[in-house]
Amino acid sequence: MASSIYSLVYYSRNYIASDETTFAANVDQILAKSRLNNQRDEITGALLFNAGCFAQVLEGPLDTVEAAFERIQQDERHGDVSLLALNPIEHRSFPNWAMGFIGTSKIHAERFADIGSSSGFDPSRLTGDEINSLLRELAIEEEAA
Ligand SMILES: Cc1cc2nc3c(=O)[nH]c(=O)nc-3n(C[C@H](O)[C@H](O)[C@H](O)COP(=O)(O)O)c2cc1C
């Protein structure tokens, strides 16, 4: 059966100044704007920040996902945006998240240590499927917390 929902996964390099206050303020802005736009666009997903990189899953109708990705690629707060996957899906992995954010709190750092040996903590060395599963696991933990 043809699916009309797509999942897009990419990673990028963080260009936001590394001091905590500036970074937190920028992420707050990105999330506030994303949640507004994504609700309008029927997009759900999650954004991961780790080791100077972002990784993001966007899921929704192909046209709005592609339009969001176009805007995201032009954003100067990050760069080297690399598309890892764009596939039709039967079910959303993040049905309740207009855009969830997973930063580097301790529990997550430990989780990253588990996959660290294979990825070197670097999203650029993970596949789209691995990023999707990782974000999904972390999102479930976050919802349960
Ligand atoms: C790491 C990162 C993730 C982003 N994620 C989204 C997103 O999920 N949805 C979205 O609309 N904009 C997202 N943005 C913001 C877009 O780049 C852009 O600023 C915004 O979509 C512009 O919206 P506007 O045209 O309504 O002003 C993201 C930006 C960055 C740097």
XYZ file of N, CA and C and ligand atoms in Angstrom:
466
model
N 0.854 -1.208 0.000
C 0.000 0.000 0.000
C 0.883 1.248 0.000
N 0.584 2.157 -0.873
C 1.398 3.381 -0.964
C 1.204 4.237 0.288
N 2.311 4.764 0.784
C 2.233 5.618 1.964
C 2.355 7.066 1.534
N 1.620 7.932 2.174
C 1.730 9.348 1.818
C 2.557 10.111 2.840
N 3.099 9.372 3.820
C 3.949 9.989 4.838
C 5.398 9.575 4.581
N 6.270 10.558 4.646
C 7.695 10.310 4.414
C 8.495 10.656 5.646
N 9.650 10.022 5.768
C 10.574 10.333 6.845
C 11.901 10.785 6.222
N 12.370 11.934 6.668
C 13.640 12.485 6.181
C 14.604 12.577 7.354
N 15.823 12.113 7.180
C 16.842 12.189 8.227
C 18.077 12.887 7.657
N 18.583 13.867 8.410
C 19.832 14.503 7.990
C 20.693 14.772 9.222
N 21.944 15.103 8.993
C 22.763 15.648 10.073
C 23.496 16.868 9.550
N 23.984 17.675 10.478
C 24.670 18.914 10.089
C 25.648 19.309 11.185
N 26.493 20.279 10.869
C 27.449 20.801 11.854
C 26.884 22.044 12.504
N 26.989 22.121 13.812
C 26.532 23.296 14.554
C 27.457 24.491 14.302
N 26.879 25.631 13.885
C 27.665 26.863 13.715
C 27.328 27.905 14.786
N 26.478 27.552 15.729
C 26.111 28.503 16.785
C 27.266 28.584 17.779
N 27.532 29.812 18.266
C 28.628 29.996 19.227
C 28.480 29.004 20.371
N 29.616 28.521 20.849
C 29.556 27.372 21.747
C 29.244 27.727 23.203
N 29.218 29.041 23.564
C 28.898 29.307 24.973
C 27.450 28.911 25.248
N 27.227 28.374 26.447
C 25.966 27.713 26.749
C 24.751 28.615 26.596
N 24.890 29.890 27.011
C 23.746 30.795 26.968
C 23.321 31.069 25.523
N 24.298 31.369 24.677
C 23.992 31.631 23.271
C 23.389 30.401 22.607
N 23.976 29.254 22.900
C 23.484 28.028 22.281
C 22.051 27.750 22.709
N 21.792 27.844 24.032
C 20.447 27.551 24.541
C 19.412 28.505 23.957
N 19.768 29.793 23.858
C 18.818 30.776 23.318
C 18.497 30.474 21.860
N 19.507 30.107 21.093
C 19.288 29.777 19.673
C 18.443 28.522 19.509
N 18.721 27.512 20.320
C 17.942 26.276 20.219
C 16.482 26.547 20.604
N 16.271 27.368 21.634
C 14.899 27.722 22.023
C 14.153 28.368 20.859
N 14.842 29.283 20.186
C 14.239 29.964 19.027
C 13.919 28.985 17.905
N 14.884 28.120 17.606
C 14.689 27.132 16.536
C 13.487 26.248 16.860
N 13.394 25.802 18.128
C 12.313 24.895 18.503
C 10.958 25.594 18.481
N 10.914 26.842 18.939
C 9.636 27.565 18.962
C 9.111 27.738 17.538
N 9.998 28.159 16.643
C 9.610 28.351 15.233
C 9.242 27.018 14.586
N 10.048 25.995 14.861
C 9.800 24.674 14.273
C 8.443 24.129 14.697
N 8.114 24.298 15.979
C 6.861 23.717 16.472
C 5.661 24.399 15.846
N 5.750 25.718 15.660
C 4.667 26.446 14.977
C 4.528 25.974 13.532
N 5.642 26.032 12.808
C 5.621 25.654 11.383
C 5.205 24.203 11.204
N 5.751 23.320 12.045
C 5.520 21.893 11.831
C 4.073 21.502 12.117
N 3.451 22.164 13.105
C 2.031 21.888 13.337
C 1.206 22.285 12.122
N 1.522 23.441 11.576
C 0.842 23.910 10.358
C 1.058 22.922 9.212
N 2.261 22.366 9.118
C 2.666 21.543 7.975
C 2.457 20.041 8.178
N 1.820 19.663 9.296
C 1.611 18.238 9.627
C 2.924 17.465 9.704
N 3.965 18.146 10.197
C 5.270 17.507 10.369
C 5.481 17.183 11.848
N 6.027 15.987 12.103
C 6.466 15.622 13.452
C 7.931 15.198 13.347
N 8.593 15.063 14.503
C 9.982 14.622 14.438
C 10.751 14.940 15.691
N 12.057 14.789 15.580
C 12.918 15.043 16.722
C 14.262 15.577 16.249
N 14.852 16.401 17.097
C 16.135 17.035 16.819
C 17.106 16.631 17.913
N 18.245 16.138 17.503
C 19.267 15.673 18.433
C 20.481 16.571 18.316
N 21.053 16.935 19.469
C 22.297 17.679 19.427
C 23.362 16.915 20.182
N 24.487 16.711 19.541
C 25.576 15.980 20.181
C 26.902 16.311 19.506
N 27.931 16.524 20.300
C 29.295 16.649 19.780
C 29.408 17.609 18.611
N 28.724 18.769 18.740
C 28.868 19.776 17.697
C 28.035 19.534 16.462
N 27.202 18.496 16.486
C 26.367 18.166 15.323
C 24.888 18.154 15.700
N 24.061 18.471 14.713
C 22.635 18.212 14.835
C 22.316 16.977 14.004
N 21.322 16.217 14.454
C 20.716 15.191 13.606
C 19.216 15.370 13.779
N 18.469 15.268 12.695
C 17.036 15.542 12.787
C 16.248 14.561 11.938
N 15.093 14.164 12.460
C 14.124 13.374 11.703
C 12.903 14.260 11.482
N 12.478 14.368 10.233
C 11.255 15.107 9.878
C 10.321 14.107 9.228
N 9.081 14.003 9.707
C 8.145 13.072 9.067
C 6.829 13.774 8.792
N 6.280 13.517 7.605
C 5.037 14.173 7.208
C 4.838 14.041 5.712
N 3.849 14.789 5.164
C 3.615 14.760 3.722
C 4.875 15.194 2.970
N 5.155 14.563 1.825
C 6.406 14.816 1.097
C 6.603 16.297 0.778
N 5.537 16.966 0.336
C 5.719 18.366 -0.093
C 6.109 19.271 1.070
N 5.494 19.100 2.237
C 5.849 19.997 3.346
C 7.195 19.609 3.963
N 7.506 18.313 3.956
C 8.814 17.885 4.475
C 9.922 18.460 3.594
N 9.724 18.408 2.277
C 10.746 18.937 1.371
C 10.882 20.454 1.511
N 9.757 21.134 1.689
C 9.805 22.592 1.846
C 10.532 22.965 3.147
N 10.252 22.229 4.221
C 10.929 22.503 5.496
C 12.424 22.245 5.346
N 12.774 21.163 4.665
C 14.198 20.826 4.514
C 14.918 21.892 3.688
N 14.237 22.453 2.686
C 14.822 23.557 1.906
C 15.165 24.733 2.822
N 14.204 25.115 3.671
C 14.445 26.240 4.589
C 15.584 25.912 5.553
N 15.549 24.699 6.074
C 16.546 24.284 7.060
C 17.949 24.335 6.453
N 18.081 23.879 5.205
C 19.397 23.865 4.549
C 19.972 25.262 4.390
N 19.086 26.265 4.271
C 19.562 27.631 4.078
C 19.873 28.349 5.385
N 19.627 27.678 6.499
C 19.789 28.313 7.807
C 21.274 28.399 8.156
N 21.739 29.596 8.490
C 23.173 29.775 8.737
C 23.615 29.375 10.143
N 22.676 28.899 10.954
C 23.050 28.433 12.285
C 23.707 27.050 12.250
N 23.668 26.430 11.070
C 24.389 25.156 10.907
C 24.848 25.049 9.457
N 25.651 24.020 9.152
C 26.144 23.865 7.785
C 26.526 22.428 7.506
N 27.078 22.186 6.306
C 27.404 20.818 5.873
C 26.202 19.896 6.058
N 25.041 20.379 5.661
C 23.822 19.588 5.858
C 23.853 18.374 4.919
N 23.780 17.182 5.498
C 23.865 15.957 4.698
C 22.614 15.112 4.861
N 21.959 14.862 3.745
C 20.757 14.026 3.749
C 21.165 12.564 3.920
N 20.578 11.895 4.913
C 20.910 10.487 5.150
C 19.832 9.557 4.625
N 18.571 9.987 4.668
C 17.485 9.100 4.237
C 16.241 9.905 3.930
N 15.500 9.469 2.930
C 14.173 10.014 2.633
C 13.341 8.854 2.123
N 12.463 8.341 2.985
C 11.726 7.120 2.659
C 10.257 7.246 3.038
N 9.359 6.582 2.266
C 7.963 6.504 2.694
C 7.861 5.621 3.934
N 6.977 5.963 4.850
C 6.796 5.160 6.069
C 5.310 4.889 6.284
N 5.027 3.787 6.950
C 3.634 3.429 7.252
C 3.123 4.183 8.470
N 4.024 4.345 9.457
C 3.618 4.977 10.714
C 4.681 5.978 11.146
N 4.240 7.055 11.759
C 5.180 8.028 12.298
C 5.898 7.445 13.515
N 7.184 7.748 13.644
C 7.929 7.357 14.842
C 7.706 8.346 15.986
N 7.323 9.592 15.655
C 7.176 10.651 16.672
C 5.804 11.327 16.564
N 4.709 10.523 16.684
C 3.384 11.078 16.421
C 3.025 12.258 17.335
N 3.626 12.288 18.533
C 3.222 13.324 19.498
C 4.171 14.507 19.577
N 5.161 14.536 18.731
C 6.190 15.571 18.832
C 6.212 16.452 17.588
N 5.750 17.712 17.709
C 5.877 18.662 16.590
C 7.358 18.903 16.319
N 8.173 18.870 17.350
C 9.636 18.770 17.222
C 10.221 18.575 18.611
N 10.595 17.346 18.897
C 11.215 17.046 20.178
C 12.687 17.399 20.123
N 13.240 17.765 21.273
C 14.668 18.064 21.315
C 15.348 17.172 22.334
N 16.424 16.552 21.913
C 17.199 15.718 22.810
C 18.619 16.250 22.861
N 18.983 16.811 23.972
C 20.318 17.374 24.141
C 21.236 16.370 24.809
N 22.283 16.863 25.396
C 23.277 15.955 25.951
C 23.234 15.958 27.474
N 22.131 15.506 28.025
C 22.070 15.320 29.471
C 22.827 14.022 29.799
N 23.014 13.765 31.089
C 23.880 12.656 31.477
C 23.385 11.306 30.942
N 22.104 11.050 31.152
C 21.586 9.744 30.734
C 21.798 9.531 29.240
N 21.652 10.619 28.510
C 21.826 10.493 27.062
C 23.293 10.315 26.692
N 24.151 10.986 27.460
C 25.582 10.821 27.203
C 25.964 9.354 27.396
N 25.365 8.717 28.426
C 25.651 7.301 28.649
C 25.163 6.462 27.477
N 23.984 6.808 27.001
C 23.456 6.075 25.853
C 24.367 6.241 24.635
N 24.856 7.460 24.472
C 25.759 7.690 23.349
C 27.028 6.869 23.505
N 27.437 6.672 24.768
C 28.637 5.875 24.996
C 28.430 4.462 24.458
N 27.187 3.955 24.569
C 26.898 2.609 24.052
C 27.167 2.508 22.554
N 26.747 3.548 21.837
C 26.923 3.486 20.389
C 28.227 4.164 19.979
N 28.904 4.748 20.989
C 30.099 5.530 20.698
C 31.186 4.756 19.984
N 31.332 3.490 20.354
C 32.429 2.731 19.754
C 32.246 2.583 18.249
N 30.992 2.457 17.821
C 30.779 2.304 16.381
C 30.705 3.646 15.671
N 30.214 4.659 16.347
C 29.981 5.926 15.649
C 31.007 6.994 15.991
N 31.795 6.770 17.051
C 32.702 7.816 17.508
C 31.926 9.047 17.946
N 30.713 8.874 18.449
C 29.812 9.953 18.889
C 29.432 10.886 17.745
N 29.672 10.471 16.551
C 29.552 11.392 15.421
C 28.361 10.983 14.551
N 27.299 11.829 14.520
C 26.125 11.472 13.719
C 26.480 11.201 12.256
N 27.569 11.813 11.783
C 27.915 11.616 10.369
C 28.317 10.175 10.094
N 28.575 9.410 11.164
C 28.962 8.012 10.960
C 27.810 7.058 11.277
N 26.620 7.612 11.493
C 25.442 6.775 11.711
C 24.565 6.805 10.460
N 23.825 5.745 10.218
C 22.886 5.739 9.095
C 21.580 6.404 9.514
N 20.750 6.719 8.534
C 19.437 7.294 8.809
C 18.619 6.403 9.727
N 18.665 5.084 9.488
C 17.915 4.138 10.319
C 18.412 4.147 11.754
N 19.738 4.211 11.925
C 20.298 4.214 13.277
C 19.901 5.484 14.023
N 19.929 6.612 13.320
C 19.539 7.872 13.955
C 18.063 7.840 14.313
N 17.252 7.321 13.403
C 15.817 7.228 13.678
C 15.549 6.362 14.911
N 16.194 5.196 14.991
C 15.964 4.310 16.143
C 16.464 4.937 17.423
N 17.632 5.567 17.350
C 18.204 6.198 18.538
C 17.271 7.291 19.053
N 16.809 8.158 18.156
C 15.934 9.249 18.568
C 14.629 8.704 19.120
N 14.128 7.642 18.519
C 12.877 7.059 18.968
C 13.015 6.501 20.384
N 14.101 5.799 20.634
C 14.343 5.273 21.977
C 14.448 6.397 23.003
N 15.200 7.435 22.646
C 15.395 8.541 23.585
C 14.088 9.289 23.803
N 13.278 9.420 22.739
C 11.997 10.125 22.859
C 11.067 9.371 23.788
N 11.080 8.047 23.697
C 10.214 7.234 24.557
C 10.637 7.401 26.013
N 11.948 7.405 26.242
C 12.453 7.623 27.613
C 12.030 8.999 28.128
N 12.131 9.990 27.262
C 11.807 11.361 27.640
C 10.315 11.486 28.001
N 9.467 10.845 27.224
C 8.029 10.896 27.472
C 7.679 10.198 28.773
N 8.434 9.151 29.101
C 8.167 8.385 30.307
C 8.689 9.091 31.558
N 9.658 10.003 31.363
C 10.317 10.649 32.516
C 9.365 11.583 33.250
C 19.021 22.484 13.357
C 17.798 23.200 12.846
C 16.564 22.528 12.811
C 15.429 23.174 12.319
N 14.234 22.495 12.278
C 13.145 23.088 11.731
C 11.901 22.400 11.626
O 11.754 21.231 12.034
N 10.855 23.063 11.066
C 10.951 24.330 10.610
O 9.963 24.869 10.106
N 12.103 25.030 10.735
C 13.196 24.449 11.274
N 14.359 25.153 11.402
C 14.341 26.601 11.107
C 14.453 26.871 9.646
O 15.814 26.807 9.287
C 13.917 28.282 9.326
O 14.567 29.235 10.136
C 12.442 28.409 9.553
O 11.755 27.286 9.036
C 11.928 29.681 8.862
O 10.566 29.786 9.100
P 9.724 31.033 8.548
O 9.938 31.032 7.036
O 8.324 30.727 8.952
O 10.311 32.262 9.217
C 15.521 24.516 11.880
C 16.761 25.179 11.920
C 17.894 24.534 12.395
C 19.211 25.252 12.436
